[in-house]
């Protein structure tokens, strides 16, 4: 079996850290906990990311970059079902590849204030709302639908985490239904 590349190792570390930060919060997630979850020593992890703050920054930077890529794809589409489907396709693709990152995005949408990550996660949540062309303050019902749709997508993906699930189409259909769009 070939050794994993540096990029594969970094992806595994960042994905695991994203999931743990989303689940437990930044303060409650130790470097040791992340190292244990990925099967590396704490020293080895700190060799790649010199501090927990550097690891947090890398996780957030990657999540924001992925979200910006999704938003760029839908930016020229008017608000409505076509834009929603395109945004859901991007999130579903991300959920299949990186479910921990989607957990982190959801924690930003839910407004979970955790310590130092709270403001950053709120900014990530604002980016998700931008992708779906919704202003939570002027249209809270639509904002709740977006949160529900992404929650349904994420929970469906997480429930199938251990399987070799590749069904992005099914994840999009579940989330599209939650947004209230007809699925003929």
PDB file of N, CA, C and O in Angstrom, residues 2 6 39 50 61 69 71-72 79 98 125 128 138 148 163 165:
ATOM      1  N   UNK A   2       0.676   2.169  -0.946  1.00  0.00           N
ATOM      2  CA  UNK A   2       1.518   3.362  -1.005  1.00  0.00           C
ATOM      3  C   UNK A   2       1.271   4.291   0.180  1.00  0.00           C
ATOM      4  O   UNK A   2       0.171   4.342   0.720  1.00  0.00           O
ATOM      5  N   UNK A   6       1.566  14.119   1.252  1.00  0.00           N
ATOM      6  CA  UNK A   6       1.469  15.202   2.238  1.00  0.00           C
ATOM      7  C   UNK A   6       0.073  15.825   2.186  1.00  0.00           C
ATOM      8  O   UNK A   6      -0.532  16.104   3.215  1.00  0.00           O
ATOM      9  N   UNK A  39      -4.810   9.330  14.255  1.00  0.00           N
ATOM     10  CA  UNK A  39      -3.804   8.276  14.417  1.00  0.00           C
ATOM     11  C   UNK A  39      -2.372   8.761  14.313  1.00  0.00           C
ATOM     12  O   UNK A  39      -1.474   8.004  13.939  1.00  0.00           O
ATOM     13  N   UNK A  50       1.900  24.189  13.848  1.00  0.00           N
ATOM     14  CA  UNK A  50       2.647  24.476  15.073  1.00  0.00           C
ATOM     15  C   UNK A  50       1.818  24.808  16.309  1.00  0.00           C
ATOM     16  O   UNK A  50       2.357  24.826  17.416  1.00  0.00           O
ATOM     17  N   UNK A  61      -9.832  28.509   6.842  1.00  0.00           N
ATOM     18  CA  UNK A  61      -9.434  28.972   5.506  1.00  0.00           C
ATOM     19  C   UNK A  61      -9.921  28.010   4.427  1.00  0.00           C
ATOM     20  O   UNK A  61     -10.423  28.430   3.382  1.00  0.00           O
ATOM     21  N   UNK A  69     -16.052  28.936  -3.485  1.00  0.00           N
ATOM     22  CA  UNK A  69     -16.135  28.248  -4.778  1.00  0.00           C
ATOM     23  C   UNK A  69     -17.592  27.924  -5.122  1.00  0.00           C
ATOM     24  O   UNK A  69     -18.019  28.092  -6.269  1.00  0.00           O
ATOM     25  N   UNK A  71     -20.260  29.543  -3.954  1.00  0.00           N
ATOM     26  CA  UNK A  71     -20.922  30.826  -4.192  1.00  0.00           C
ATOM     27  C   UNK A  71     -20.576  31.373  -5.578  1.00  0.00           C
ATOM     28  O   UNK A  71     -21.444  31.921  -6.259  1.00  0.00           O
ATOM     29  N   UNK A  72     -19.339  31.197  -6.018  1.00  0.00           N
ATOM     30  CA  UNK A  72     -18.935  31.676  -7.341  1.00  0.00           C
ATOM     31  C   UNK A  72     -19.717  30.971  -8.447  1.00  0.00           C
ATOM     32  O   UNK A  72     -20.080  31.591  -9.442  1.00  0.00           O
ATOM     33  N   UNK A  79     -32.076  34.422  -7.632  1.00  0.00           N
ATOM     34  CA  UNK A  79     -32.648  33.622  -6.545  1.00  0.00           C
ATOM     35  C   UNK A  79     -33.802  32.773  -7.058  1.00  0.00           C
ATOM     36  O   UNK A  79     -34.578  33.207  -7.903  1.00  0.00           O
ATOM     37  N   UNK A  98     -16.088  15.709   2.152  1.00  0.00           N
ATOM     38  CA  UNK A  98     -15.632  16.247   3.429  1.00  0.00           C
ATOM     39  C   UNK A  98     -16.798  16.521   4.372  1.00  0.00           C
ATOM     40  O   UNK A  98     -17.170  17.674   4.605  1.00  0.00           O
ATOM     41  N   UNK A 125     -21.359  31.245   8.077  1.00  0.00           N
ATOM     42  CA  UNK A 125     -22.807  31.129   7.924  1.00  0.00           C
ATOM     43  C   UNK A 125     -23.354  32.189   6.987  1.00  0.00           C
ATOM     44  O   UNK A 125     -24.211  31.919   6.145  1.00  0.00           O
ATOM     45  N   UNK A 128     -22.824  31.127   3.487  1.00  0.00           N
ATOM     46  CA  UNK A 128     -23.793  30.112   3.050  1.00  0.00           C
ATOM     47  C   UNK A 128     -25.096  30.793   2.666  1.00  0.00           C
ATOM     48  O   UNK A 128     -25.674  30.498   1.612  1.00  0.00           O
ATOM     49  N   UNK A 138     -34.399  39.620   6.943  1.00  0.00           N
ATOM     50  CA  UNK A 138     -35.615  40.029   6.231  1.00  0.00           C
ATOM     51  C   UNK A 138     -36.478  38.847   5.809  1.00  0.00           C
ATOM     52  O   UNK A 138     -37.650  39.032   5.490  1.00  0.00           O
ATOM     53  N   UNK A 148     -32.606  24.048   7.429  1.00  0.00           N
ATOM     54  CA  UNK A 148     -33.211  22.713   7.445  1.00  0.00           C
ATOM     55  C   UNK A 148     -32.756  21.859   6.282  1.00  0.00           C
ATOM     56  O   UNK A 148     -32.471  20.668   6.435  1.00  0.00           O
ATOM     57  N   UNK A 163     -20.220   4.155   5.079  1.00  0.00           N
ATOM     58  CA  UNK A 163     -20.403   3.456   3.806  1.00  0.00           C
ATOM     59  C   UNK A 163     -19.621   4.167   2.705  1.00  0.00           C
ATOM     60  O   UNK A 163     -19.145   5.272   2.865  1.00  0.00           O
ATOM     61  N   UNK A 165     -20.672   5.691   0.288  1.00  0.00           N
ATOM     62  CA  UNK A 165     -21.790   6.431  -0.298  1.00  0.00           C
ATOM     63  C   UNK A 165     -21.292   7.455  -1.296  1.00  0.00           C
ATOM     64  O   UNK A 165     -20.409   8.225  -1.014  1.00  0.00           O
TER      65      UNK A 165
END
